[in-house]
Each structure stands twice: as C-alpha cells, then as structure tokens.
Amino acid sequence: MTPLLAKSIFVLLAVGWFIIRFPYARRSRSMRVVRSARGAREIALLLTSLTGLGILPFVYIATGFPRFAAYPFGPAQAWIGLFVALASLAMFRLTHRALGRNWSVSLDVRENHELVTDGIYRHLRHPMYTGFWLWAIAQALLLPNWIAGFAGLVGFGILFFGRITKEEEMMLESFGDTYHEYMSRTYRIVPGVF
Ligand code: SAH
C-alpha cells in the first residue's frame, strides 16, 4: 500500500457511491414530495457534510493542502481503510436497493411513500447513515492528514446528529404507530449498540 494508492481508493469510493446513487437520484426527481422538512437548516447541514466528506479530502488529494496537518503514512492503517471503504459501498448498494423510489437526498416524504422495513432495514433504521459513517472512517484511515482525514467524521457527524431526530419525527408523523413499533425493534446505525 502506498499513499497514492490510498488516495486512489478514496476517489474510487466516491465514484462508486456516485454510480450506485445516480439512477435513484434521477428517479426520485420525478416523484412528488408530499411532506418535507427541508429548509435553510437542512441545506446548511448538507453543505457541511459535503465539505467534510468531499470538498476538503478532494482539495487535499489534488493539492496536498493543508500540509501542516500531514502525519506519516501507515500502510496497515490504509489497508484497513480499503476494507472499510468496501463495507461502505456495500451498505450504499443494499440501502439504495431496499429504499428504491422512497429515497431522497433531503428529508422528504413522497407520494405513495412506503415505509421500508425489510432487507437491510429489517436490522437498522438508518443503514445509509451507517454507510456514510463507514465512508468517514475510511477517509480518516486512508488520508494521513489530521484535517482532510478527519473532516468527514466532523462534517457527517454534524449532519447526522442535526438530522436524525427530525427524520424520525417526520417518519412518525407519516407512519404513526407502524414507525413507533418499527423503532421499538430496531437500532439506528449499529445493531445492538445505537
Ligand atoms: N435514514 C435512512 C434513509 C436516508 S435517505 C438511512 O440512513 O438508511 C432519507 C430519506 O429516506 C428521508 O427523506 C425519508 O423519507 C426516507 N426514509 C428513511 N427511512 C425510511 C424507511 N424506513 N422507509 C422508507 N423511507 C425512509
């Protein structure tokens, strides 16, 4: 494992994620939104996450900035990063397949929205967010830079903790007791833990 290979793995993670998401993003545009928790706050959270998971690491990969925050590359660390990146992509594939047309980049309930409780959603309520946490961990392991590497954990962490309660409130308003019951038998992002 070399620093260049580790950076390439991060780029492939982002490309893989885009390829998995693209057809669902296209389809979701044609589905009417009936309830939404979008707004300035949601946009700010999305931009924060995008900066941490995408913009800062890509600036680092392209330019080496911020150089003062660099630390020595560890091959073993980067190998673990590769496996975490693969787990992240597997999670995006499983979650998009299970959610199908019910997916939105923001907090939206769409026309004929169905509550998905099977596939990977049988075990977790927010497995796509598990996928993004795995992305952020892979980023920290692959990029030997205190700022560019850890920006994903901070940026996505802000989105996650800023959104999760609102999302569950929105789902409760839309699906009532069914979601309540679903909440009582599932964890959010890590089975048996949280
Ligand atoms: N929080 C989920 C989904 C993220 S995408 C996860 O991490 O896997 C966000 C959109 O998914 C929201 O707009 C919400 O309407 C929708 N959503 C969340 N959980 C859902 C479920 N169990 N079934 C159907 N749609 C869901």
XYZ file of C-alpha atoms and ligand atoms in Angstrom:
220
model
C 0.000 0.000 0.000
C 1.289 3.456 -0.938
C -0.049 6.956 -0.222
C -1.043 7.305 -3.875
C -2.953 4.015 -3.819
C -4.713 5.029 -0.601
C -5.792 8.324 -2.195
C -6.970 6.433 -5.295
C -9.088 4.132 -3.113
C -10.779 7.187 -1.592
C -11.503 8.580 -5.070
C -12.912 5.185 -6.142
C -15.123 5.153 -3.054
C -16.622 8.492 -4.106
C -17.008 7.360 -7.742
C -18.589 4.050 -6.652
C -21.018 5.880 -4.379
C -21.987 8.209 -7.244
C -22.573 5.307 -9.638
C -24.738 3.476 -7.081
C -26.777 6.587 -6.255
C -27.189 8.137 -9.711
C -30.165 6.086 -11.037
C -32.075 6.572 -7.760
C -31.347 10.294 -7.697
C -32.690 10.600 -11.243
C -35.818 8.646 -10.462
C -36.536 10.494 -7.207
C -36.746 13.802 -9.089
C -39.954 12.703 -10.787
C -41.710 11.671 -7.539
C -43.910 14.318 -5.960
C -42.983 15.400 -2.412
C -45.975 15.457 -0.017
C -44.204 16.278 3.242
C -40.809 17.840 3.722
C -38.540 19.006 6.497
C -36.297 20.848 4.001
C -35.217 24.402 4.744
C -32.171 26.593 5.336
C -31.064 24.393 8.217
C -31.213 21.196 6.148
C -29.252 22.875 3.318
C -26.594 24.079 5.776
C -26.301 20.554 7.211
C -25.990 19.016 3.729
C -23.298 21.546 2.736
C -21.370 20.869 5.954
C -21.430 17.155 5.246
C -20.433 17.669 1.589
C -17.494 19.826 2.693
C -16.251 17.229 5.171
C -16.787 14.082 3.110
C -15.991 15.544 -0.316
C -14.567 19.022 -0.754
C -11.799 19.004 1.889
C -10.492 15.498 1.068
C -10.541 16.234 -2.669
C -8.660 19.517 -2.222
C -6.117 17.575 -0.145
C -5.786 14.810 -2.756
C -5.385 17.347 -5.574
C -3.035 19.799 -3.835
C -1.719 18.349 -0.552
C -3.370 21.252 1.343
C -3.293 21.661 4.370
C 0.313 20.426 4.509
C 0.921 21.456 8.125
C -1.654 18.871 9.230
C 0.075 15.931 7.491
C 1.323 12.946 9.505
C 3.352 9.895 8.392
C 1.514 7.407 6.179
C 0.801 3.986 7.744
C 0.264 1.160 5.223
C -1.585 -1.089 7.698
C -3.950 1.770 8.537
C -4.643 2.283 4.828
C -5.300 -1.445 4.262
C -7.987 -1.319 6.962
C -9.272 1.797 5.198
C -9.712 -0.227 2.000
C -11.917 -2.781 3.771
C -13.965 -0.087 5.482
C -14.430 1.624 2.094
C -15.680 -1.650 0.590
C -18.093 -2.101 3.505
C -19.340 1.456 2.939
C -20.048 0.779 -0.751
C -21.798 -2.499 0.112
C -24.003 -0.541 2.511
C -24.906 2.057 -0.149
C -25.807 -0.721 -2.594
C -28.011 -2.536 -0.050
C -29.742 0.605 1.201
C -30.486 2.085 -2.220
C -31.815 -1.246 -3.417
C -34.081 -1.558 -0.363
C -35.317 2.070 -0.339
C -35.798 2.315 -4.121
C -38.105 5.216 -5.015
C -38.573 6.115 -1.327
C -35.081 7.629 -1.146
C -34.420 11.400 -1.023
C -31.231 13.334 -0.537
C -33.098 15.539 1.954
C -35.909 14.896 4.430
C -38.913 14.263 2.225
C -41.909 12.007 2.219
C -43.040 11.369 -1.334
C -46.357 10.472 -2.947
C -47.169 6.807 -2.199
C -44.175 6.648 0.133
C -43.806 3.190 1.571
C -42.135 2.506 4.886
C -39.331 0.057 4.141
C -38.709 -2.424 6.967
C -37.157 -5.300 5.061
C -33.778 -6.054 3.512
C -31.082 -4.234 5.445
C -33.856 -2.105 7.066
C -35.001 -5.159 8.998
C -31.965 -4.719 11.248
C -31.370 -0.964 11.248
C -33.450 2.204 10.804
C -30.630 4.255 9.284
C -28.261 1.910 7.462
C -27.497 4.505 4.775
C -26.112 6.722 7.531
C -24.080 3.700 8.681
C -22.693 3.721 5.125
C -21.678 7.394 5.454
C -20.091 6.776 8.877
C -18.077 3.981 7.230
C -17.078 6.423 4.444
C -15.899 8.915 7.080
C -13.911 6.215 8.925
C -12.350 5.013 5.635
C -11.403 8.639 4.859
C -9.677 9.009 8.243
C -7.772 5.759 7.650
C -6.805 6.432 4.015
C -5.734 10.090 4.146
C -2.801 10.789 6.511
C -3.821 14.335 7.319
C -5.407 15.461 10.594
C -7.754 17.898 8.842
C -8.605 16.275 5.481
C -8.774 12.813 7.040
C -10.996 13.687 9.989
C -13.167 16.268 8.186
C -15.606 13.529 7.178
C -16.263 12.422 10.748
C -16.892 16.022 11.796
C -18.897 17.064 8.716
C -21.082 13.980 8.556
C -21.369 13.871 12.345
C -22.926 17.353 12.269
C -25.432 16.286 9.597
C -26.241 13.038 11.386
C -26.837 14.476 14.855
C -28.565 17.555 13.403
C -30.957 15.465 11.336
C -31.704 12.157 12.985
C -34.357 13.327 15.479
C -36.111 15.407 12.805
C -36.108 12.492 10.396
C -37.632 10.153 12.952
C -40.247 12.783 13.883
C -41.139 13.121 10.214
C -41.432 9.352 9.838
C -43.601 9.188 12.993
C -45.905 11.897 11.613
C -46.235 9.989 8.355
C -46.398 6.389 9.541
C -47.570 6.728 13.169
C -47.767 3.532 15.170
C -46.152 1.459 12.439
C -42.962 3.516 12.732
C -43.250 3.549 16.505
C -43.356 -0.211 16.546
C -40.508 -0.364 13.976
C -38.425 1.903 16.254
C -39.001 -0.370 19.215
C -37.474 -3.387 17.451
C -34.554 -1.761 15.573
C -31.392 0.185 16.313
C -30.359 3.304 14.400
C -26.938 2.627 12.893
C -25.141 -0.166 14.785
C -27.044 -3.384 15.586
C -27.332 -3.931 19.339
C -25.470 -0.706 20.182
C -27.095 2.501 18.925
N -32.155 7.428 7.281
C -32.259 6.398 6.277
C -32.601 6.956 4.901
C -31.742 8.070 4.439
S -32.375 8.847 2.952
C -30.985 5.600 6.270
O -29.988 6.073 6.818
O -30.959 4.499 5.731
C -33.531 9.987 3.681
C -34.959 9.730 3.262
O -35.275 8.388 3.466
C -35.943 10.534 4.075
O -36.399 11.591 3.300
C -37.070 9.566 4.453
O -38.278 9.954 3.862
C -36.638 8.265 3.840
N -36.676 7.132 4.769
C -35.977 6.975 5.910
N -36.227 5.781 6.488
C -37.119 5.152 5.678
C -37.783 3.885 5.700
N -37.552 3.003 6.678
N -38.638 3.597 4.687
C -38.867 4.456 3.693
N -38.275 5.661 3.597
C -37.418 6.007 4.576
